[in-house]
Short mmCIF file of C-alpha atoms in Angstrom, two decimals:
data_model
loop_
_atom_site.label_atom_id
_atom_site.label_comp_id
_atom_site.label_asym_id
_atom_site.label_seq_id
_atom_site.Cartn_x
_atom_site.Cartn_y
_atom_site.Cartn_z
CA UNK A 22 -9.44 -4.28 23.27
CA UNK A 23 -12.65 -2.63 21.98
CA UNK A 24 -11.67 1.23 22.12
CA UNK A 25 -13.79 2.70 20.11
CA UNK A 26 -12.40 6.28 20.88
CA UNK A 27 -13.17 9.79 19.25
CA UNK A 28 -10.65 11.41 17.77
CA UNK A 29 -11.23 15.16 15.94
CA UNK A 30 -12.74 15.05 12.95
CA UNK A 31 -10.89 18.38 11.45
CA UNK A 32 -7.88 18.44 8.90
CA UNK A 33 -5.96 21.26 7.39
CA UNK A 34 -6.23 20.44 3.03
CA UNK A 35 -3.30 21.79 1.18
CA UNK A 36 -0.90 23.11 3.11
CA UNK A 37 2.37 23.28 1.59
CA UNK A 38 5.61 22.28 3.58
CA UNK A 39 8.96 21.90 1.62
CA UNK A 40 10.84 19.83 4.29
CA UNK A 41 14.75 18.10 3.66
CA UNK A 42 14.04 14.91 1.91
CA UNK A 43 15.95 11.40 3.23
CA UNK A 44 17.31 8.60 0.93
CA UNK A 45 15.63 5.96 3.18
CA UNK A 46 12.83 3.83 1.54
CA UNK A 47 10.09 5.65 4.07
CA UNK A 48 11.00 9.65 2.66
CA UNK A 49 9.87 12.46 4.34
CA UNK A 50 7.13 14.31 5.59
CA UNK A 51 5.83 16.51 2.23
CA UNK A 52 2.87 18.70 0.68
CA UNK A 53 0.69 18.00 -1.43
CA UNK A 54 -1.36 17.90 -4.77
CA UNK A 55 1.41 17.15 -7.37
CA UNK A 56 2.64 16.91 -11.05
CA UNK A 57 0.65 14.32 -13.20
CA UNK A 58 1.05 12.62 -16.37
CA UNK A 59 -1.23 11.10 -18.70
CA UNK A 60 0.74 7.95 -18.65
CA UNK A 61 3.66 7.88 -20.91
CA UNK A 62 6.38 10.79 -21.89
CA UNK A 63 6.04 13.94 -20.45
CA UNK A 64 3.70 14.64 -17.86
CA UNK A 65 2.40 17.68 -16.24
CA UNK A 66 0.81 19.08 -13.39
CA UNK A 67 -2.21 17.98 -11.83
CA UNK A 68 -3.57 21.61 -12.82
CA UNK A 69 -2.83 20.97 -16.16
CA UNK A 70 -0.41 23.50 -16.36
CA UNK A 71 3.27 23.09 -15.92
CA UNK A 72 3.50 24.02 -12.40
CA UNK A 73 2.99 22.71 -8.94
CA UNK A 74 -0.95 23.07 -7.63
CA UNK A 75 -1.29 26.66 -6.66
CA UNK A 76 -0.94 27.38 -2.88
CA UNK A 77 -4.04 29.68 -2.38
CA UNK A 78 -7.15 27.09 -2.20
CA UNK A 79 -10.21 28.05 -1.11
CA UNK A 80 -9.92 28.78 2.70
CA UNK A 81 -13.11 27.23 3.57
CA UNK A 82 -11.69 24.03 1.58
CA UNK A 83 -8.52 24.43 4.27
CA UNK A 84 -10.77 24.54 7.38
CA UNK A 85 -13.25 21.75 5.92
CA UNK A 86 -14.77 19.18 7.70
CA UNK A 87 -13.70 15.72 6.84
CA UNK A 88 -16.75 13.80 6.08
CA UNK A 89 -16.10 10.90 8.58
CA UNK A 90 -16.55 9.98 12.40
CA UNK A 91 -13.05 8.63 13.28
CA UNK A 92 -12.54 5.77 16.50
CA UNK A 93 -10.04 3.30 17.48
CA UNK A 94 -11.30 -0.19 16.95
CA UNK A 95 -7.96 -1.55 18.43
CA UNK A 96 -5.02 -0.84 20.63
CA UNK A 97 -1.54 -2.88 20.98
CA UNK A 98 -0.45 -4.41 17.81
CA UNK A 99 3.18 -4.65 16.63
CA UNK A 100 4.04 -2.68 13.50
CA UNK A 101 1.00 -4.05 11.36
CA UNK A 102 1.19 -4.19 7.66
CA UNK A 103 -2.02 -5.41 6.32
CA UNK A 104 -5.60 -5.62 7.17
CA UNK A 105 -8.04 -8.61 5.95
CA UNK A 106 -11.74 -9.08 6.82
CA UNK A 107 -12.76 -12.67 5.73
CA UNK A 108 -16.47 -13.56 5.04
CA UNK A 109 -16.93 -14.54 8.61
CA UNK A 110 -16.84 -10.99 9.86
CA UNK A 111 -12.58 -12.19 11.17
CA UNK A 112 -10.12 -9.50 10.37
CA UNK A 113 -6.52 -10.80 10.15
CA UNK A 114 -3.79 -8.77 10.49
CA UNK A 115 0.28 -9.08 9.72
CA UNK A 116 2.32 -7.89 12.40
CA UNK A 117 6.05 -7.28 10.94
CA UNK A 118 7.92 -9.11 13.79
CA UNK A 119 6.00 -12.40 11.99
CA UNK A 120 2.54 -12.77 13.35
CA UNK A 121 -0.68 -13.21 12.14
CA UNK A 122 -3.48 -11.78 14.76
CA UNK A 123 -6.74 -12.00 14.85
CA UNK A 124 -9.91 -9.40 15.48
CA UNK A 125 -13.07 -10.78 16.11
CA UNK A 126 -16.30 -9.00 17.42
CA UNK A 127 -13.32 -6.24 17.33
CA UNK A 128 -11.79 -7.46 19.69
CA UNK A 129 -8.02 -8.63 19.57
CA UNK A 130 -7.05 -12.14 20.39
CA UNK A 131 -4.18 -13.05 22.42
CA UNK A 132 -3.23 -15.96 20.44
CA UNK A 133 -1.97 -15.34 17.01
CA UNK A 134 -3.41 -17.20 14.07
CA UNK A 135 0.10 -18.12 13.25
CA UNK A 136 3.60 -17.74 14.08
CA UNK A 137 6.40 -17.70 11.81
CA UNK A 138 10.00 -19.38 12.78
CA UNK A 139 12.94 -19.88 10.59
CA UNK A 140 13.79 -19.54 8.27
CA UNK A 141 11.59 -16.23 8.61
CA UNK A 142 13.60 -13.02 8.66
CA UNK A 143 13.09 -9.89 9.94
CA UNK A 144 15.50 -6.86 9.66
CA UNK A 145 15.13 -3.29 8.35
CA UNK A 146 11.89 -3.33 6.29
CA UNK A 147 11.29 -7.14 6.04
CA UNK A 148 9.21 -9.37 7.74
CA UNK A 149 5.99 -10.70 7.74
CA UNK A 150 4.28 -8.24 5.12
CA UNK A 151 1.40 -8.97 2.50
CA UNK A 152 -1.46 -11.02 3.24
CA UNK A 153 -4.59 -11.45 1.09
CA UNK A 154 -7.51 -14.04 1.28
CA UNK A 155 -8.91 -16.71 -1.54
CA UNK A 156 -12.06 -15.30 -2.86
CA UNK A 157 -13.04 -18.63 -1.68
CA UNK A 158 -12.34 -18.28 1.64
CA UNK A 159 -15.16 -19.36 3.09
CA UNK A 160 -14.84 -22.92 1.34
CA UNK A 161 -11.07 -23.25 1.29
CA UNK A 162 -9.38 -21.33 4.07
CA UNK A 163 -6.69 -20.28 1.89
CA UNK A 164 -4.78 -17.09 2.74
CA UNK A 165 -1.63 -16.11 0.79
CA UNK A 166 1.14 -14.27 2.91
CA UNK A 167 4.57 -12.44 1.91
CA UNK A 168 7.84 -12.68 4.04
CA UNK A 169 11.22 -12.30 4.18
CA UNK A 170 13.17 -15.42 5.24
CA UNK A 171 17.20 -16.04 5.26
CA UNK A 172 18.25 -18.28 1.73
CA UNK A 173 21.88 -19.21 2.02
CA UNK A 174 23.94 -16.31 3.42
CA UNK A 175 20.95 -13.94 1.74
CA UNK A 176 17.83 -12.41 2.10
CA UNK A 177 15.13 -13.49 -0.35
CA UNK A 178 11.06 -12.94 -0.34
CA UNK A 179 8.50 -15.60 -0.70
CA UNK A 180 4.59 -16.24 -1.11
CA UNK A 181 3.15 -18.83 0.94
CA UNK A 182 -0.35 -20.43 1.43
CA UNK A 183 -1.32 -21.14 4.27
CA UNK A 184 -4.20 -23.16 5.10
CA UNK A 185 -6.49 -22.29 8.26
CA UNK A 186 -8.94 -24.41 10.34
CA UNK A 187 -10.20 -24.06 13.76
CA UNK A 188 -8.43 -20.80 14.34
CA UNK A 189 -4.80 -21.70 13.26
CA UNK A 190 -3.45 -21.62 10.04
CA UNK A 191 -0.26 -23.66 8.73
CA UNK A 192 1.93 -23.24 5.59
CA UNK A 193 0.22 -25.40 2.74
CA UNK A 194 2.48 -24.40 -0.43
CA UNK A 195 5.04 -22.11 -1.27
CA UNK A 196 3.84 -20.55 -4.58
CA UNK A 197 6.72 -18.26 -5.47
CA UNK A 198 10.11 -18.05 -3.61
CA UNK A 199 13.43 -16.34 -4.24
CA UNK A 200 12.17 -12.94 -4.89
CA UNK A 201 15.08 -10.65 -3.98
CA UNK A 202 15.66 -8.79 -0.67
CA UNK A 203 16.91 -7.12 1.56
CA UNK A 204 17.13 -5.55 5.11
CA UNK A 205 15.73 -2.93 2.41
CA UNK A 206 13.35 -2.25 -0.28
CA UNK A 207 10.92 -5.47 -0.39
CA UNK A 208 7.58 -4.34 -1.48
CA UNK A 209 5.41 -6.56 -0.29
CA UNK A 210 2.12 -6.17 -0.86
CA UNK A 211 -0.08 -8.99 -2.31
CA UNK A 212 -3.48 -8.02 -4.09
CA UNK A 213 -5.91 -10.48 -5.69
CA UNK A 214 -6.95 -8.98 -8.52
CA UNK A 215 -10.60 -9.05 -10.52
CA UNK A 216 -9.49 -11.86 -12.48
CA UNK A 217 -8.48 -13.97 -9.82
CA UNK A 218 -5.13 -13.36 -10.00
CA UNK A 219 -2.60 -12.71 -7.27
CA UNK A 220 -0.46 -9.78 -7.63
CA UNK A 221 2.41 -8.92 -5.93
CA UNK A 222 4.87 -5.68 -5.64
CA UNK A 223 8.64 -5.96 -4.99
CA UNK A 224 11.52 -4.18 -4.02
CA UNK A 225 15.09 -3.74 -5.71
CA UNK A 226 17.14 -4.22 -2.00
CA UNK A 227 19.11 -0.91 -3.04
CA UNK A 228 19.93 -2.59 -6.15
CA UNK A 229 18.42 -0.38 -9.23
CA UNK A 230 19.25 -2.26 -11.67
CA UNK A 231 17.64 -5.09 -11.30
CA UNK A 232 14.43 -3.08 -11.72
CA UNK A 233 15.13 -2.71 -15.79
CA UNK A 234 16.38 -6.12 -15.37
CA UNK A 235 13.37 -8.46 -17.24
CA UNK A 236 14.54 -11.28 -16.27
CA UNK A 237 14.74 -10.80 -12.05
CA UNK A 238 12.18 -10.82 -9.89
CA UNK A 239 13.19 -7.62 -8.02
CA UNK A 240 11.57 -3.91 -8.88
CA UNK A 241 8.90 -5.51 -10.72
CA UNK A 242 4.85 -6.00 -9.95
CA UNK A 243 4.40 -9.89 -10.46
CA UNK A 244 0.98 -11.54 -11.32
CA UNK A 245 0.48 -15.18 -10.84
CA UNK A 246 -2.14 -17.93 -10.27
CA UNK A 247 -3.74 -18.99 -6.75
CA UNK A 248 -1.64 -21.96 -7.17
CA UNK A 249 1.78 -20.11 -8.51
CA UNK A 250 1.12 -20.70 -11.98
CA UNK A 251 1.79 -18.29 -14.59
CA UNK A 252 -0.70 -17.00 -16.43
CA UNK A 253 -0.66 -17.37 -20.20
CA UNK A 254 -1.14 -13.79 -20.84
CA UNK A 255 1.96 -12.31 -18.53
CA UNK A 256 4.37 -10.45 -20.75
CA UNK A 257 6.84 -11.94 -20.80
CA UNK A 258 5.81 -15.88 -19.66
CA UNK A 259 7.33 -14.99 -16.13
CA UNK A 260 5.84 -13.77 -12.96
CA UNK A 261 6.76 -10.50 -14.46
CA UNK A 262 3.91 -8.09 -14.89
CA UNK A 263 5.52 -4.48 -14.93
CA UNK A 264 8.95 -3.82 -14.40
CA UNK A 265 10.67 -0.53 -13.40
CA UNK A 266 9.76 -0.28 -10.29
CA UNK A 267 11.85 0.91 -7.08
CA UNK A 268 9.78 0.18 -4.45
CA UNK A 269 5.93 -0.26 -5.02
CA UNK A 270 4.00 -0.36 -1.31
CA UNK A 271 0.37 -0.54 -2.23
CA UNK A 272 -1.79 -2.34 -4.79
CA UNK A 273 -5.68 -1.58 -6.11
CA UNK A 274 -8.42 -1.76 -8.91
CA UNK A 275 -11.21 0.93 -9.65
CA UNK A 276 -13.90 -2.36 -10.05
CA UNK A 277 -15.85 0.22 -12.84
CA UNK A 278 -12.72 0.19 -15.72
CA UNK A 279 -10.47 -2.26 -13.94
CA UNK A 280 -7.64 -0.33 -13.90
CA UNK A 281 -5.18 -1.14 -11.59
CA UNK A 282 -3.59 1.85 -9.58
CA UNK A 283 -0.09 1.53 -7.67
CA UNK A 284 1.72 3.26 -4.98
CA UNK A 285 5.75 3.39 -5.15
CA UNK A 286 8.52 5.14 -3.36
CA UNK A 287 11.27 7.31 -4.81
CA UNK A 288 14.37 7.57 -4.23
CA UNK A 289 14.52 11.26 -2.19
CA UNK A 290 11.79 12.22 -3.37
CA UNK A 291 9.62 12.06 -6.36
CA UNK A 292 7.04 9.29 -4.67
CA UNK A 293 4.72 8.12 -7.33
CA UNK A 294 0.75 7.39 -8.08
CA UNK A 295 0.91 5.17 -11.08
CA UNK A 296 -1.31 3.69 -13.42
CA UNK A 297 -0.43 -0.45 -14.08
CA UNK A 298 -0.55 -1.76 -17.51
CA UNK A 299 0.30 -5.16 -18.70
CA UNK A 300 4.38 -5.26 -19.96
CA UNK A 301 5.04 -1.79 -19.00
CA UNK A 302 8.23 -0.36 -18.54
CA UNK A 303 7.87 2.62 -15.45
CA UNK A 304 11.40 3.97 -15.83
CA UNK A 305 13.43 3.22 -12.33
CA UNK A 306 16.60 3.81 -12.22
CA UNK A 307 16.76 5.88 -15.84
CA UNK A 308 14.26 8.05 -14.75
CA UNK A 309 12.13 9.27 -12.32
CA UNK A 310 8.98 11.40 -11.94
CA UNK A 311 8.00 12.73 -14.99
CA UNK A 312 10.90 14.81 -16.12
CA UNK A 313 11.55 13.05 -19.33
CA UNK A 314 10.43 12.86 -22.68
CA UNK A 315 11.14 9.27 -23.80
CA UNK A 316 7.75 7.48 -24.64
CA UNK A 317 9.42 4.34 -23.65
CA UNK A 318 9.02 4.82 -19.91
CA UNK A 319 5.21 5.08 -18.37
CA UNK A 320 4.86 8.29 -16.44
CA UNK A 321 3.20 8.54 -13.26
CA UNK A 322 -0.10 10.05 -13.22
CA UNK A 323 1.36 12.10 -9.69
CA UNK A 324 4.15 12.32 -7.89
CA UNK A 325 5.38 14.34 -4.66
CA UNK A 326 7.73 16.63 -6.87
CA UNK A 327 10.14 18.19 -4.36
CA UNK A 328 8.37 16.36 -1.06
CA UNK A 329 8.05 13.23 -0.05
CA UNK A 330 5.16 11.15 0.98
CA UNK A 331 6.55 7.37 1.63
CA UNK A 332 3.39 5.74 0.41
CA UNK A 333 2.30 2.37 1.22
CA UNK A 334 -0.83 0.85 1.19
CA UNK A 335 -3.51 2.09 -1.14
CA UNK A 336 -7.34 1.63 -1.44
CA UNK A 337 -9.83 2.63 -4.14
CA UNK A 338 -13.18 3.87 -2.17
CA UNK A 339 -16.39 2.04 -4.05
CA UNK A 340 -19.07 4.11 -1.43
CA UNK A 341 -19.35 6.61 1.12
CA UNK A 342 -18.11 10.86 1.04
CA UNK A 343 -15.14 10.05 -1.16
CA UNK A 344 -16.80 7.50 -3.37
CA UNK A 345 -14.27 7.31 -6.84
CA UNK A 346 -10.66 8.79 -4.82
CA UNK A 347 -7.67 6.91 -4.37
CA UNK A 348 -7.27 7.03 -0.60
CA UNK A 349 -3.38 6.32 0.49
CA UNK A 350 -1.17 5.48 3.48
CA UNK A 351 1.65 8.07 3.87
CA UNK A 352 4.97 7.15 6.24
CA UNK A 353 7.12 9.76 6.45
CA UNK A 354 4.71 12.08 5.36
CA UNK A 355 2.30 10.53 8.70
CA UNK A 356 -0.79 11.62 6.80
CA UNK A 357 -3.65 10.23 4.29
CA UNK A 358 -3.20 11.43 0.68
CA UNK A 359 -7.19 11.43 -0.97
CA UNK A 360 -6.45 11.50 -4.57
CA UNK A 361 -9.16 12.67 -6.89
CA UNK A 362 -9.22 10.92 -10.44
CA UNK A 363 -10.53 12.23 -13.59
CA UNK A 364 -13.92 10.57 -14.86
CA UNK A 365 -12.44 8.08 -16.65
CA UNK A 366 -9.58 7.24 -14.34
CA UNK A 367 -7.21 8.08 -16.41
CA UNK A 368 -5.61 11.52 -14.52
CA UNK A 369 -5.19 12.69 -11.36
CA UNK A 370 -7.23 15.64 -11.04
CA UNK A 371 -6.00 16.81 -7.21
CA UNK A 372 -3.58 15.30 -3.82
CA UNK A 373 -5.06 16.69 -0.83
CA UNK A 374 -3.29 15.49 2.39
CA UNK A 375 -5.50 14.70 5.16
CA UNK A 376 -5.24 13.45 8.46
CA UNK A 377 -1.97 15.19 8.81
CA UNK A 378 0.22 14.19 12.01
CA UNK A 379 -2.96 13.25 14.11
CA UNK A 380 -1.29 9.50 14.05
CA UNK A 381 1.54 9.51 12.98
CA UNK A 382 3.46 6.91 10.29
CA UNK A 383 0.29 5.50 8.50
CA UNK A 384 1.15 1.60 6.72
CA UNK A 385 -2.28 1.12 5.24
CA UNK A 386 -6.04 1.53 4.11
CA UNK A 387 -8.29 -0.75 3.42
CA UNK A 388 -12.64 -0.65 2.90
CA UNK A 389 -15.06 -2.10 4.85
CA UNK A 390 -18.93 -2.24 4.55
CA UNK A 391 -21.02 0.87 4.47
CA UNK A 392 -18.12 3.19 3.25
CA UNK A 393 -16.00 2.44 6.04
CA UNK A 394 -12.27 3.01 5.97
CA UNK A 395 -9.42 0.70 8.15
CA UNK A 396 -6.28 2.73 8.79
CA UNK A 397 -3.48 0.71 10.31
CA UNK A 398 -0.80 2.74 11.89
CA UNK A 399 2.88 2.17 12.09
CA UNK A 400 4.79 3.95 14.59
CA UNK A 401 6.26 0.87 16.53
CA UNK A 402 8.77 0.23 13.25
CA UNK A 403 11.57 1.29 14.50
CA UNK A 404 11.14 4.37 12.56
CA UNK A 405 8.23 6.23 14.19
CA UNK A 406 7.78 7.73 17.62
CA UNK A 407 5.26 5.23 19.61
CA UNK A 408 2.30 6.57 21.13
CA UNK A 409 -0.34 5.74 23.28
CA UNK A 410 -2.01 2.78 22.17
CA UNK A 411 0.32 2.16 19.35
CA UNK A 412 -0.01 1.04 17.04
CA UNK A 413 -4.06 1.27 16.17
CA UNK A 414 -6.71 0.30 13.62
CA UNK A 415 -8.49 3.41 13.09
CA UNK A 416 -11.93 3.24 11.85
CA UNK A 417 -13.35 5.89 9.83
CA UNK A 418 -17.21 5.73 9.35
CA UNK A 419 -19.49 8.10 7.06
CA UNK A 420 -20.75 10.46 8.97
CA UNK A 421 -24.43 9.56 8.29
CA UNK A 422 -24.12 6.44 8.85
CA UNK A 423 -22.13 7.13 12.53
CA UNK A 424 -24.28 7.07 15.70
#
């Protein structure tokens, strides 16, 4: 349905909760601006001292306005865990359970663009999860999906292609299969990078050391061609891009530098903003955060120190009242973490949580036109506490460009 309603507009920035942490992949709820490191070895704070950010901010900053009208664009879908607009003005949309729906006009269709049967699995955190479109989608109808299915007596991940034409889509190619899985920890999220490239985060299914394993799939970001090729310039002449990862959720570029900016979760805590490079090693299971001093691990440029935020999907904003922030999805921590980078993207310079517990479990951010923001939340999972409506697309619109 078209529900475009208002919601309040007012967050409180910075306030600090230190809540009991949980082992589960999703964390708990947490505060806020956090240690950062420059990238390898020691980090520190994202003061620049050697302390958390300081609890008295500016109370005006506490009280402020957020710079956006907020609405619901729609009501009713099923633990959604990405959000693609195509060229045609179509959004698509994964639902978990292993659907593909469709928004057009924004308005939600009854019938799905696809369906997914066996072998598709879904249990725990797995399902139907990443989705991106072909850059020419508007020639090709190429979309490239993530999923858990059943392989033998296990659970494994794959990346499809599927093909779409007069409003269904079918599986054209498998491009990458036997990624591990789990009923846990199976990243998921599938980017298409500025060079064309498709990249792809993965879990370790509560198995750490396949992470600092080079030669598995799982705790790894993976990079391959639109047709599951490997590019000539990976690593390690695998899918392998970075390795040492536990369980990375969310996946984007700053289009100025091209760097290439990661969410992952820790293990109790500890949830981490990193920065990608090519063959880099980011420490899981031999360390975590940035309490170390061996240069052979890259450090994160933030992470939730004591709290946790469980953070999924993440989304560089090109325009609008946060133009040049990292803007990310928060689970546990049901919230919107707007991350401010140093000028040359290097640092994080401040977390400030916003949006806190006005939707509860948040899955993922994504830009539209005109500085808009998509929010998909997530509270029929199985973990989160359904509302009204649940679960939503939440539309946040500059508020000069709101009517």
């Amino acid at each position: 349905m078209n529900n475009r309603l208002s919601v309040p507009l007012y967050a409180s920035l910075l306030s600090v909760a230190l809540l009991t942490a949980c082992a589960s992949g999703d964390g708990s709820a947490g505060s806020q601006p956090m240690s950062q490191g420059a990238g390898g070895g020691q980090g520190q704070t994202a003061n620049g001292g050697t302390t958390s950010v300081e609890n008295n901010e500016n109370e005006a900053q506490e009280n402020a306005v957020i710079p956006y009208e907020t609405s619901v664009l729609v009501e009713g879908l099923n633990a959604p865990w990405e959000l693609v607009e195509v060229s045609d003005g179509r959004m698509f949309v994964t639902e978990r359970p292993g659907t593909i729906r469709v928004i057009e006009d924004g308005e939600l269709l009854s019938e799905p663009l696809i369906e997914f049967t066996a072998p598709f699995n879904e249990e725990g955190e797995g399902g139907l999860l990443g989705l991106a479109a072909d850059p020419e989608f508007e020639d090709n109808g190429y979309l490239y999906a993530y999923h858990s299915y059943i392989e033998g007596d296990n659970i494994a991940n794959r990346v499809l292609r599927l093909k779409v034409s007069d409003g269904t889509a079918v599986i054209d190619k498998e491009l990458l299969g036997d990624i591990p899985g789990g009923v846990n920890h199976n990243g998921g999220r599938i980017k298409i990078g500025p060079d064309n490239l498709l990249y792809i985060t993965t879990g370790e299914r509560y198995e750490p050391e396949l992470a600092q394993d080079q030669d598995n799939l799982g705790g790894k970001i993976l990079r391959i061609g639109l047709d599951g090729s490997i590019p000539a310039d990976n690593p390690w002449n695998s899918p392998v891009y970075s390795m040492g990862h536990r369980n990375a959720q969310g996946l984007t570029w700053n289009p100025d530098n091209g760097y290439l900016y990661a969410t992952e979760h820790g293990q109790r805590n500890l949830d981490e903003i990193n920065r990608i490079e090519a063959g880099a090693n980011y420490g899981w299971p031999e360390v975590e955060g940035d309490d170390h001093n061996n240069s052979e691990y890259q450090a994160p440029l933030a992470h939730s120190d004591n709290d946790t935020w469980a953070p999924s999907g993440v989304a560089y904003i090109e325009e609008g009242p946060w133009a040049g922030s990292l803007i990310a999805a928060n689970l546990r921590g049901e919230q919107l973490l707007k991350i401010t980078l140093s000028e040359d993207g290097t640092q994080v310079d401040q977390v400030e949580p916003v949006f806190e517990d006005e939707w509860g479990r948040i899955r993922n951010v994504t830009t539209g036109a005109d500085g808009q923001i998509y929010v998909l939340t997530n509270n029929r999972d199985g973990r989160g506490s359904p509302r009204d409506g649940d679960d939503k697309l939440i539309v946040l619109t500059p508020l000069d460009q709101a009517k």
